């Protein structure tokens, strides 16, 4: 049996087409499947449409969040409830072509536990998004100790045993692609062309993208904390040089002093900010709140509590 997990936030314009394409693909497997839509607090007609689809298609299951908890948490909820021997995560906007799932299944059957989609080309995304994404994945790879594949998103297939371990990782700031890599097991990629969004608007704005990027780095690396050590050492050296220059009669002395003072203050504040990022996350983990709250579950056999 396969589980397909689809996080959805205000996707009324695409969700029916997405479902049609998914069903078309899943039927070709000639095996059982479930499609779990995780409605991440949509305020449009998404929920209505999903419920209508579910009435005529019992392979559909719906998890309704009580509010918007975010893409990564929506994925996690889907994985929590998935019953399949292999679980596929796919976006609702058809940027990840459902047809690629068949290739992923093929690789899974040949023995790989995680098959991730590697974007060889990204269509319909701004130069800015492509450039920042490319840069980010490379920085992340340098900073973290887990071997994260470059240019891979959340579009992937995971074996049941990988999911079992992921379910045990309840960290709040979730960076799923990092978590999947951390868990390990055998990985392979299928290459695909990331399409243009079928309809609707992207839900990640710049602010959310920065927050997401931040989560990726801080969840898997504490190297940024170490920067202060190196920077501190570098500025000790710089101030020593400035002191020597001043002693040798270099003028204007005030300019030398001012530059160094301003610069070092800036660095101190930046480092405090980086520490703040980590402390804030420690605080959130300490509170130990549930990852998400379900308002409703549709199509699941047992009504076990969340
Ligand atoms: N999404 C979600 N919750 C959010 C933001 C997005 O469930 O808070 C869903 C969205 O409906 C889509 C997927 O996550 O299915 C990816 O979002 P989007 O296409 O906006 O992101 P991008 O393609 O820009 O990475
Ligand atoms: Mg998208």
GROMACS .gro file of C-alpha atoms and ligand atoms in nm:
model
  332
    1UNK     CA    1   0.000   0.000   0.000
    2UNK     CA    2   0.113   0.354  -0.076
    3UNK     CA    3   0.037   0.674   0.111
    4UNK     CA    4   0.053   1.008  -0.061
    5UNK     CA    5   0.075   1.307   0.172
    6UNK     CA    6  -0.032   1.643   0.032
    7UNK     CA    7  -0.006   1.961   0.246
    8UNK     CA    8  -0.262   2.218   0.134
    9UNK     CA    9  -0.312   2.581   0.219
   10UNK     CA   10  -0.567   2.777   0.018
   11UNK     CA   11  -0.535   2.574  -0.300
   12UNK     CA   12  -0.897   2.586  -0.421
   13UNK     CA   13  -0.782   2.662  -0.772
   14UNK     CA   14  -0.562   2.355  -0.814
   15UNK     CA   15  -0.675   2.092  -0.573
   16UNK     CA   16  -0.919   1.917  -0.804
   17UNK     CA   17  -0.672   1.900  -1.088
   18UNK     CA   18  -0.404   1.779  -0.848
   19UNK     CA   19  -0.632   1.506  -0.725
   20UNK     CA   20  -0.721   1.399  -1.078
   21UNK     CA   21  -0.353   1.370  -1.174
   22UNK     CA   22  -0.265   1.189  -0.851
   23UNK     CA   23  -0.542   0.933  -0.891
   24UNK     CA   24  -0.444   0.880  -1.251
   25UNK     CA   25  -0.086   0.803  -1.143
   26UNK     CA   26  -0.173   0.592  -0.839
   27UNK     CA   27  -0.413   0.375  -1.042
   28UNK     CA   28  -0.125   0.282  -1.268
   29UNK     CA   29   0.050   0.113  -0.976
   30UNK     CA   30  -0.233  -0.145  -0.955
   31UNK     CA   31  -0.184  -0.145  -0.581
   32UNK     CA   32  -0.373   0.002  -0.287
   33UNK     CA   33  -0.318   0.361  -0.197
   34UNK     CA   34  -0.445   0.641   0.024
   35UNK     CA   35  -0.413   1.011  -0.042
   36UNK     CA   36  -0.390   1.213   0.277
   37UNK     CA   37  -0.467   1.580   0.233
   38UNK     CA   38  -0.351   1.788   0.525
   39UNK     CA   39  -0.552   2.106   0.526
   40UNK     CA   40  -0.321   2.354   0.695
   41UNK     CA   41  -0.581   2.609   0.802
   42UNK     CA   42  -0.713   2.707   0.459
   43UNK     CA   43  -0.956   2.996   0.460
   44UNK     CA   44  -1.089   2.944   0.107
   45UNK     CA   45  -1.300   2.662  -0.034
   46UNK     CA   46  -1.022   2.402  -0.012
   47UNK     CA   47  -1.183   2.216   0.278
   48UNK     CA   48  -1.523   2.205   0.108
   49UNK     CA   49  -1.376   2.076  -0.216
   50UNK     CA   50  -1.175   1.808  -0.038
   51UNK     CA   51  -1.479   1.687   0.155
   52UNK     CA   52  -1.680   1.672  -0.164
   53UNK     CA   53  -1.408   1.470  -0.337
   54UNK     CA   54  -1.384   1.241  -0.036
   55UNK     CA   55  -1.752   1.146  -0.056
   56UNK     CA   56  -1.698   0.971  -0.387
   57UNK     CA   57  -1.339   0.852  -0.341
   58UNK     CA   58  -1.272   0.648  -0.030
   59UNK     CA   59  -0.899   0.653  -0.093
   60UNK     CA   60  -0.902   1.012   0.024
   61UNK     CA   61  -0.832   1.097   0.385
   62UNK     CA   62  -0.837   1.445   0.526
   63UNK     CA   63  -0.663   1.592   0.826
   64UNK     CA   64  -0.792   1.935   0.919
   65UNK     CA   65  -0.569   2.154   1.131
   66UNK     CA   66  -0.728   2.393   1.378
   67UNK     CA   67  -0.524   2.674   1.220
   68UNK     CA   68  -0.222   2.727   0.997
   69UNK     CA   69   0.076   2.542   1.142
   70UNK     CA   70   0.303   2.558   0.840
   71UNK     CA   71   0.408   2.341   0.550
   72UNK     CA   72   0.666   2.133   0.736
   73UNK     CA   73   0.429   2.050   1.021
   74UNK     CA   74   0.154   1.963   0.774
   75UNK     CA   75   0.390   1.712   0.612
   76UNK     CA   76   0.472   1.567   0.953
   77UNK     CA   77   0.106   1.522   1.039
   78UNK     CA   78   0.053   1.335   0.713
   79UNK     CA   79   0.347   1.108   0.785
   80UNK     CA   80   0.215   1.047   1.138
   81UNK     CA   81  -0.113   0.917   1.000
   82UNK     CA   82   0.013   0.734   0.691
   83UNK     CA   83  -0.044   0.359   0.682
   84UNK     CA   84   0.144   0.282   0.361
   85UNK     CA   85   0.453   0.068   0.311
   86UNK     CA   86   0.591   0.365   0.123
   87UNK     CA   87   0.496   0.726   0.185
   88UNK     CA   88   0.521   0.995  -0.081
   89UNK     CA   89   0.522   1.365   0.002
   90UNK     CA   90   0.413   1.598  -0.273
   91UNK     CA   91   0.306   1.965  -0.296
   92UNK     CA   92  -0.051   2.043  -0.396
   93UNK     CA   93   0.033   2.298  -0.664
   94UNK     CA   94   0.158   2.050  -0.929
   95UNK     CA   95   0.508   2.194  -0.924
   96UNK     CA   96   0.616   1.841  -0.848
   97UNK     CA   97   0.471   1.632  -1.134
   98UNK     CA   98   0.278   1.335  -0.988
   99UNK     CA   99   0.399   1.116  -1.273
  100UNK     CA  100   0.747   1.116  -1.115
  101UNK     CA  101   0.600   0.908  -0.831
  102UNK     CA  102   0.603   0.603  -1.059
  103UNK     CA  103   0.977   0.640  -1.105
  104UNK     CA  104   1.021   0.676  -0.730
  105UNK     CA  105   0.824   0.358  -0.669
  106UNK     CA  106   1.043   0.174  -0.918
  107UNK     CA  107   1.356   0.279  -0.726
  108UNK     CA  108   1.195   0.188  -0.396
  109UNK     CA  109   1.112  -0.156  -0.528
  110UNK     CA  110   1.473  -0.200  -0.633
  111UNK     CA  111   1.568  -0.158  -0.267
  112UNK     CA  112   1.617   0.209  -0.182
  113UNK     CA  113   1.456   0.339   0.136
  114UNK     CA  114   1.440   0.706   0.044
  115UNK     CA  115   1.394   0.833  -0.308
  116UNK     CA  116   1.406   1.209  -0.333
  117UNK     CA  117   1.323   1.429  -0.627
  118UNK     CA  118   1.620   1.626  -0.753
  119UNK     CA  119   1.524   1.940  -0.941
  120UNK     CA  120   1.736   1.961  -1.252
  121UNK     CA  121   1.543   2.258  -1.372
  122UNK     CA  122   1.299   2.498  -1.207
  123UNK     CA  123   1.036   2.651  -1.427
  124UNK     CA  124   0.841   2.966  -1.357
  125UNK     CA  125   1.043   3.074  -1.056
  126UNK     CA  126   1.213   3.410  -1.035
  127UNK     CA  127   1.587   3.442  -1.093
  128UNK     CA  128   1.606   3.568  -0.735
  129UNK     CA  129   1.440   3.255  -0.594
  130UNK     CA  130   1.653   3.024  -0.803
  131UNK     CA  131   1.977   3.203  -0.713
  132UNK     CA  132   1.902   3.223  -0.341
  133UNK     CA  133   1.789   2.859  -0.336
  134UNK     CA  134   2.106   2.744  -0.511
  135UNK     CA  135   2.326   2.946  -0.276
  136UNK     CA  136   2.134   2.838   0.032
  137UNK     CA  137   2.157   2.466  -0.036
  138UNK     CA  138   2.529   2.499  -0.082
  139UNK     CA  139   2.580   2.697   0.239
  140UNK     CA  140   2.363   2.450   0.427
  141UNK     CA  141   2.571   2.164   0.302
  142UNK     CA  142   2.889   2.333   0.421
  143UNK     CA  143   2.749   2.414   0.763
  144UNK     CA  144   2.576   2.094   0.856
  145UNK     CA  145   2.716   1.760   0.945
  146UNK     CA  146   2.438   1.563   0.778
  147UNK     CA  147   2.490   1.498   0.412
  148UNK     CA  148   2.207   1.696   0.256
  149UNK     CA  149   2.149   1.660  -0.113
  150UNK     CA  150   2.166   1.982  -0.309
  151UNK     CA  151   1.853   2.099  -0.497
  152UNK     CA  152   1.614   1.855  -0.337
  153UNK     CA  153   1.288   1.972  -0.182
  154UNK     CA  154   1.027   1.781   0.010
  155UNK     CA  155   0.907   1.581  -0.289
  156UNK     CA  156   1.018   1.231  -0.194
  157UNK     CA  157   0.923   0.873  -0.125
  158UNK     CA  158   1.010   0.714   0.207
  159UNK     CA  159   0.993   0.358   0.321
  160UNK     CA  160   0.773   0.274   0.618
  161UNK     CA  161   1.072   0.214   0.843
  162UNK     CA  162   1.213   0.561   0.771
  163UNK     CA  163   0.874   0.710   0.859
  164UNK     CA  164   0.867   0.519   1.184
  165UNK     CA  165   1.184   0.692   1.296
  166UNK     CA  166   1.069   1.031   1.173
  167UNK     CA  167   0.756   0.997   1.384
  168UNK     CA  168   0.978   0.983   1.690
  169UNK     CA  169   1.143   1.313   1.611
  170UNK     CA  170   0.909   1.573   1.754
  171UNK     CA  171   1.122   1.885   1.725
  172UNK     CA  172   0.916   2.197   1.673
  173UNK     CA  173   1.118   2.379   1.413
  174UNK     CA  174   1.101   2.110   1.155
  175UNK     CA  175   1.319   2.097   0.854
  176UNK     CA  176   1.191   1.774   0.706
  177UNK     CA  177   1.450   1.721   0.437
  178UNK     CA  178   1.717   1.749   0.705
  179UNK     CA  179   1.532   1.512   0.935
  180UNK     CA  180   1.497   1.252   0.660
  181UNK     CA  181   1.868   1.271   0.591
  182UNK     CA  182   1.955   1.253   0.956
  183UNK     CA  183   1.760   0.929   0.990
  184UNK     CA  184   1.980   0.769   0.727
  185UNK     CA  185   1.918   0.442   0.537
  186UNK     CA  186   1.982   0.413   0.165
  187UNK     CA  187   1.904   0.717  -0.045
  188UNK     CA  188   1.881   0.776  -0.414
  189UNK     CA  189   1.748   1.049  -0.642
  190UNK     CA  190   1.522   1.072  -0.941
  191UNK     CA  191   1.571   1.382  -1.148
  192UNK     CA  192   1.276   1.592  -1.248
  193UNK     CA  193   1.188   1.928  -1.388
  194UNK     CA  194   1.011   2.147  -1.135
  195UNK     CA  195   0.709   2.285  -1.314
  196UNK     CA  196   0.535   2.616  -1.287
  197UNK     CA  197   0.261   2.638  -1.030
  198UNK     CA  198  -0.059   2.518  -1.198
  199UNK     CA  199  -0.269   2.798  -1.046
  200UNK     CA  200  -0.292   3.007  -0.733
  201UNK     CA  201  -0.012   3.190  -0.557
  202UNK     CA  202   0.297   3.065  -0.371
  203UNK     CA  203   0.243   3.058   0.005
  204UNK     CA  204   0.603   3.118   0.094
  205UNK     CA  205   0.687   3.486   0.094
  206UNK     CA  206   1.037   3.619   0.152
  207UNK     CA  207   0.993   3.640   0.528
  208UNK     CA  208   0.875   3.280   0.553
  209UNK     CA  209   1.155   3.167   0.326
  210UNK     CA  210   1.412   3.333   0.550
  211UNK     CA  211   1.259   3.172   0.857
  212UNK     CA  212   1.260   2.836   0.683
  213UNK     CA  213   1.622   2.882   0.577
  214UNK     CA  214   1.707   2.970   0.935
  215UNK     CA  215   1.540   2.655   1.065
  216UNK     CA  216   1.740   2.444   0.823
  217UNK     CA  217   2.071   2.576   0.948
  218UNK     CA  218   1.999   2.601   1.319
  219UNK     CA  219   1.836   2.258   1.340
  220UNK     CA  220   2.137   2.083   1.204
  221UNK     CA  221   2.438   2.292   1.286
  222UNK     CA  222   2.578   2.496   1.569
  223UNK     CA  223   2.871   2.616   1.364
  224UNK     CA  224   2.729   2.972   1.343
  225UNK     CA  225   2.778   2.997   1.719
  226UNK     CA  226   3.145   2.933   1.667
  227UNK     CA  227   3.178   3.228   1.431
  228UNK     CA  228   3.206   3.464   1.728
  229UNK     CA  229   3.526   3.294   1.830
  230UNK     CA  230   3.686   3.343   1.492
  231UNK     CA  231   3.553   3.695   1.449
  232UNK     CA  232   3.663   3.787   1.799
  233UNK     CA  233   4.014   3.667   1.723
  234UNK     CA  234   4.020   3.856   1.393
  235UNK     CA  235   3.917   4.179   1.561
  236UNK     CA  236   4.170   4.141   1.838
  237UNK     CA  237   4.429   4.131   1.564
  238UNK     CA  238   4.279   4.431   1.384
  239UNK     CA  239   4.272   4.640   1.697
  240UNK     CA  240   4.631   4.546   1.774
  241UNK     CA  241   4.733   4.664   1.429
  242UNK     CA  242   4.538   4.987   1.477
  243UNK     CA  243   4.707   5.042   1.812
  244UNK     CA  244   5.048   5.002   1.653
  245UNK     CA  245   4.948   5.239   1.371
  246UNK     CA  246   4.833   5.495   1.625
  247UNK     CA  247   5.154   5.456   1.827
  248UNK     CA  248   5.359   5.513   1.513
  249UNK     CA  249   5.181   5.848   1.472
  250UNK     CA  250   4.928   5.749   1.210
  251UNK     CA  251   4.656   6.014   1.173
  252UNK     CA  252   4.368   6.073   1.198
  253UNK     CA  253   4.362   5.858   1.503
  254UNK     CA  254   3.991   5.915   1.582
  255UNK     CA  255   3.896   5.766   1.249
  256UNK     CA  256   4.085   5.448   1.323
  257UNK     CA  257   3.921   5.423   1.664
  258UNK     CA  258   3.574   5.499   1.532
  259UNK     CA  259   3.590   5.245   1.254
  260UNK     CA  260   3.698   4.967   1.480
  261UNK     CA  261   3.449   5.056   1.752
  262UNK     CA  262   3.156   5.068   1.513
  263UNK     CA  263   3.254   4.752   1.338
  264UNK     CA  264   3.313   4.547   1.648
  265UNK     CA  265   2.986   4.665   1.801
  266UNK     CA  266   2.806   4.551   1.492
  267UNK     CA  267   2.969   4.211   1.510
  268UNK     CA  268   2.879   4.173   1.876
  269UNK     CA  269   2.516   4.246   1.799
  270UNK     CA  270   2.512   4.002   1.509
  271UNK     CA  271   2.654   3.731   1.728
  272UNK     CA  272   2.398   3.806   1.998
  273UNK     CA  273   2.132   3.772   1.731
  274UNK     CA  274   2.265   3.432   1.626
  275UNK     CA  275   2.269   3.319   1.988
  276UNK     CA  276   1.914   3.448   2.018
  277UNK     CA  277   1.808   3.224   1.731
  278UNK     CA  278   1.929   2.922   1.920
  279UNK     CA  279   1.800   3.031   2.259
  280UNK     CA  280   1.457   3.100   2.111
  281UNK     CA  281   1.449   2.752   1.969
  282UNK     CA  282   1.555   2.597   2.299
  283UNK     CA  283   1.269   2.787   2.461
  284UNK     CA  284   1.018   2.657   2.207
  285UNK     CA  285   1.133   2.299   2.256
  286UNK     CA  286   1.110   2.335   2.635
  287UNK     CA  287   0.746   2.431   2.622
  288UNK     CA  288   0.679   2.089   2.485
  289UNK     CA  289   0.355   2.176   2.312
  290UNK     CA  290   0.200   1.937   2.062
  291UNK     CA  291   0.323   1.983   1.707
  292UNK     CA  292  -0.024   2.050   1.570
  293UNK     CA  293  -0.389   2.039   1.668
  294UNK     CA  294  -0.644   1.857   1.457
  295UNK     CA  295  -0.988   2.006   1.417
  296UNK     CA  296  -1.116   1.708   1.222
  297UNK     CA  297  -1.023   1.379   1.062
  298UNK     CA  298  -1.214   1.245   0.765
  299UNK     CA  299  -1.189   0.900   0.613
  300UNK     CA  300  -0.969   0.736   0.876
  301UNK     CA  301  -1.085   0.401   1.008
  302UNK     CA  302  -1.020   0.442   1.376
  303UNK     CA  303  -1.070   0.771   1.546
  304UNK     CA  304  -0.762   0.755   1.763
  305UNK     CA  305  -0.677   1.074   1.944
  306UNK     CA  306  -0.412   1.304   1.805
  307LIG     N1  307   0.155   2.492   0.231
  307LIG     C1  308   0.102   2.452   0.354
  307LIG     N2  309   0.113   2.537   0.460
  307LIG     C2  310   0.177   2.657   0.453
  307LIG     C3  311   0.237   2.694   0.328
  307LIG     C4  312   0.223   2.608   0.220
  307LIG     O1  313   0.044   2.345   0.365
  307LIG     O2  314   0.183   2.728   0.554
  307LIG     C5  315   0.146   2.400   0.116
  307LIG     C6  316   0.096   2.460  -0.015
  307LIG     O3  317  -0.044   2.451  -0.026
  307LIG     C7  318   0.167   2.375  -0.117
  307LIG     C8  319   0.298   2.341  -0.051
  307LIG     O4  320   0.276   2.356   0.088
  307LIG     O5  321   0.097   2.254  -0.142
  307LIG     C9  322   0.413   2.427  -0.099
  307LIG     O6  323   0.378   2.564  -0.088
  307LIG     P1  324   0.413   2.668  -0.203
  307LIG     O7  325   0.383   2.612  -0.336
  307LIG     O8  326   0.348   2.796  -0.168
  307LIG     O9  327   0.571   2.683  -0.181
  307LIG     P2  328   0.688   2.692  -0.291
  307LIG    O10  329   0.649   2.611  -0.410
  307LIG    O11  330   0.704   2.835  -0.319
  307LIG    O12  331   0.804   2.633  -0.217
  308LIG    MG1  332   0.485   2.560  -0.496
   0.00000   0.00000   0.00000
